[in-house]
Amino acid sequence: MPRFLTMVRIDEASMEAAEFPEDFGDRMGRLLEEITKAGVMLDTAALRPSSEATRITRSGGRLSYTDGPFTETREVVGGYSICQCKDKAEALEWTRRFMEIHPVEWEFSCEVRQIAED
């Protein structure tokens, strides 16, 4: 079965002030338990802020290092999941359910990509 990487893209500046609803942890916990019991979830995690990250760029055969935060980038990857699903439609369905748990006023996106299996 194919594996899919879902990258949760957020605007860190707007998410810093966002408050989690009181029942958010419970709702997220139930979904993660369901997706794990279904044998779909392989790994998931939130990422530390980009202010703690370093970006390595290769250009002209040289490497350069830039410490975060990355002010030129509006959206950053704030978390990820790796799921094994029967097809892309199933991966999109789980992602839809994940997104709908969040408060309606939160703005973020999820990018779902199949992992290349050689």
Short mmCIF file of C-alpha atoms in Angstrom, two decimals:
data_model
loop_
_atom_site.label_atom_id
_atom_site.label_comp_id
_atom_site.label_asym_id
_atom_site.label_seq_id
_atom_site.Cartn_x
_atom_site.Cartn_y
_atom_site.Cartn_z
CA MET A 1 0.00 0.00 0.00
CA PRO A 2 1.28 3.48 -0.81
CA ARG A 3 2.52 5.86 1.87
CA PHE A 4 1.61 9.53 1.96
CA LEU A 5 3.32 12.48 3.62
CA THR A 6 1.04 15.25 4.82
CA MET A 7 2.73 18.55 5.61
CA VAL A 8 0.76 20.98 7.74
CA ARG A 9 1.62 24.49 6.55
CA ILE A 10 1.02 27.36 8.96
CA ASP A 11 1.68 31.07 9.24
CA GLU A 12 3.68 31.06 12.48
CA ALA A 13 2.97 34.73 13.20
CA SER A 14 -0.79 34.19 13.28
CA MET A 15 -0.61 30.78 14.96
CA GLU A 16 1.45 32.05 17.93
CA ALA A 17 -1.56 33.94 19.24
CA ALA A 18 -4.07 31.19 18.42
CA GLU A 19 -5.68 29.56 21.38
CA PHE A 20 -6.61 25.92 21.52
CA PRO A 21 -10.24 25.26 22.45
CA GLU A 22 -10.72 23.42 25.73
CA ASP A 23 -11.80 20.14 24.07
CA PHE A 24 -9.27 20.30 21.21
CA GLY A 25 -6.83 17.81 22.78
CA ASP A 26 -9.59 15.29 23.39
CA ARG A 27 -10.95 15.54 19.85
CA MET A 28 -7.47 15.27 18.33
CA GLY A 29 -6.65 12.33 20.60
CA ARG A 30 -9.77 10.46 19.47
CA LEU A 31 -8.95 10.99 15.78
CA LEU A 32 -5.33 9.91 16.24
CA GLU A 33 -6.48 6.81 18.13
CA GLU A 34 -8.94 5.99 15.34
CA ILE A 35 -6.41 6.43 12.54
CA THR A 36 -3.81 4.40 14.45
CA LYS A 37 -6.25 1.55 15.16
CA ALA A 38 -7.17 1.55 11.45
CA GLY A 39 -3.51 0.75 10.73
CA VAL A 40 -3.06 3.92 8.70
CA MET A 41 -0.89 6.20 10.88
CA LEU A 42 2.82 5.41 10.70
CA ASP A 43 4.18 8.61 12.29
CA THR A 44 3.08 12.15 13.14
CA ALA A 45 4.47 15.12 15.03
CA ALA A 46 4.31 18.85 15.44
CA LEU A 47 7.53 20.70 14.68
CA ARG A 48 9.36 23.20 16.87
CA PRO A 49 9.14 26.86 15.70
CA SER A 50 11.20 27.94 12.70
CA SER A 51 13.06 30.33 15.03
CA GLU A 52 14.91 27.20 16.21
CA ALA A 53 15.58 25.90 12.69
CA THR A 54 18.46 26.24 10.25
CA ARG A 55 17.99 26.20 6.49
CA ILE A 56 20.87 24.85 4.40
CA THR A 57 20.95 26.05 0.78
CA ARG A 58 23.18 24.81 -2.03
CA SER A 59 23.86 27.24 -4.86
CA GLY A 60 26.79 27.31 -7.26
CA GLY A 61 28.28 24.29 -5.52
CA ARG A 62 28.46 26.12 -2.18
CA LEU A 63 26.46 25.61 0.98
CA SER A 64 25.05 28.45 3.03
CA TYR A 65 23.32 28.27 6.40
CA THR A 66 20.47 30.54 7.50
CA ASP A 67 19.11 30.44 11.02
CA GLY A 68 15.38 30.95 11.51
CA PRO A 69 12.97 32.47 11.76
CA PHE A 70 12.63 32.75 8.01
CA THR A 71 11.02 36.16 7.56
CA GLU A 72 10.91 35.85 3.76
CA THR A 73 8.67 32.79 4.08
CA ARG A 74 5.05 33.36 5.04
CA GLU A 75 4.15 29.70 5.56
CA VAL A 76 6.29 27.05 7.17
CA VAL A 77 5.75 23.36 7.84
CA GLY A 78 4.39 23.19 11.38
CA GLY A 79 3.83 19.43 11.51
CA TYR A 80 3.60 16.29 9.45
CA SER A 81 2.15 12.81 9.28
CA ILE A 82 3.09 9.70 7.36
CA CYS A 83 0.16 7.41 6.62
CA GLN A 84 -0.19 4.20 4.69
CA CYS A 85 -3.46 4.30 2.77
CA LYS A 86 -5.05 2.24 0.03
CA ASP A 87 -5.03 5.29 -2.27
CA LYS A 88 -4.81 9.08 -2.40
CA ALA A 89 -8.54 9.44 -1.81
CA GLU A 90 -8.21 7.74 1.58
CA ALA A 91 -5.22 9.95 2.48
CA LEU A 92 -7.24 13.04 1.55
CA GLU A 93 -10.19 11.86 3.65
CA TRP A 94 -8.07 11.43 6.78
CA THR A 95 -6.50 14.84 6.15
CA ARG A 96 -9.93 16.45 5.75
CA ARG A 97 -11.00 15.01 9.10
CA PHE A 98 -7.80 16.26 10.74
CA MET A 99 -8.36 19.77 9.40
CA GLU A 100 -12.01 19.91 10.45
CA ILE A 101 -11.08 19.28 14.11
CA HIS A 102 -9.37 22.67 14.23
CA PRO A 103 -11.27 25.91 15.00
CA VAL A 104 -12.93 27.48 11.96
CA GLU A 105 -11.06 30.76 12.46
CA TRP A 106 -7.67 29.07 12.05
CA GLU A 107 -6.18 29.37 8.58
CA PHE A 108 -3.73 26.68 7.51
CA SER A 109 -3.21 24.23 4.70
CA CYS A 110 -2.16 20.62 4.33
CA GLU A 111 -0.16 19.30 1.42
CA VAL A 112 -0.65 15.56 0.76
CA ARG A 113 2.02 13.86 -1.35
CA GLN A 114 2.60 10.23 -2.13
CA ILE A 115 6.02 8.97 -1.10
CA ALA A 116 8.03 7.57 -4.02
CA GLU A 117 8.57 3.85 -3.59
CA ASP A 118 11.45 2.64 -5.76
#
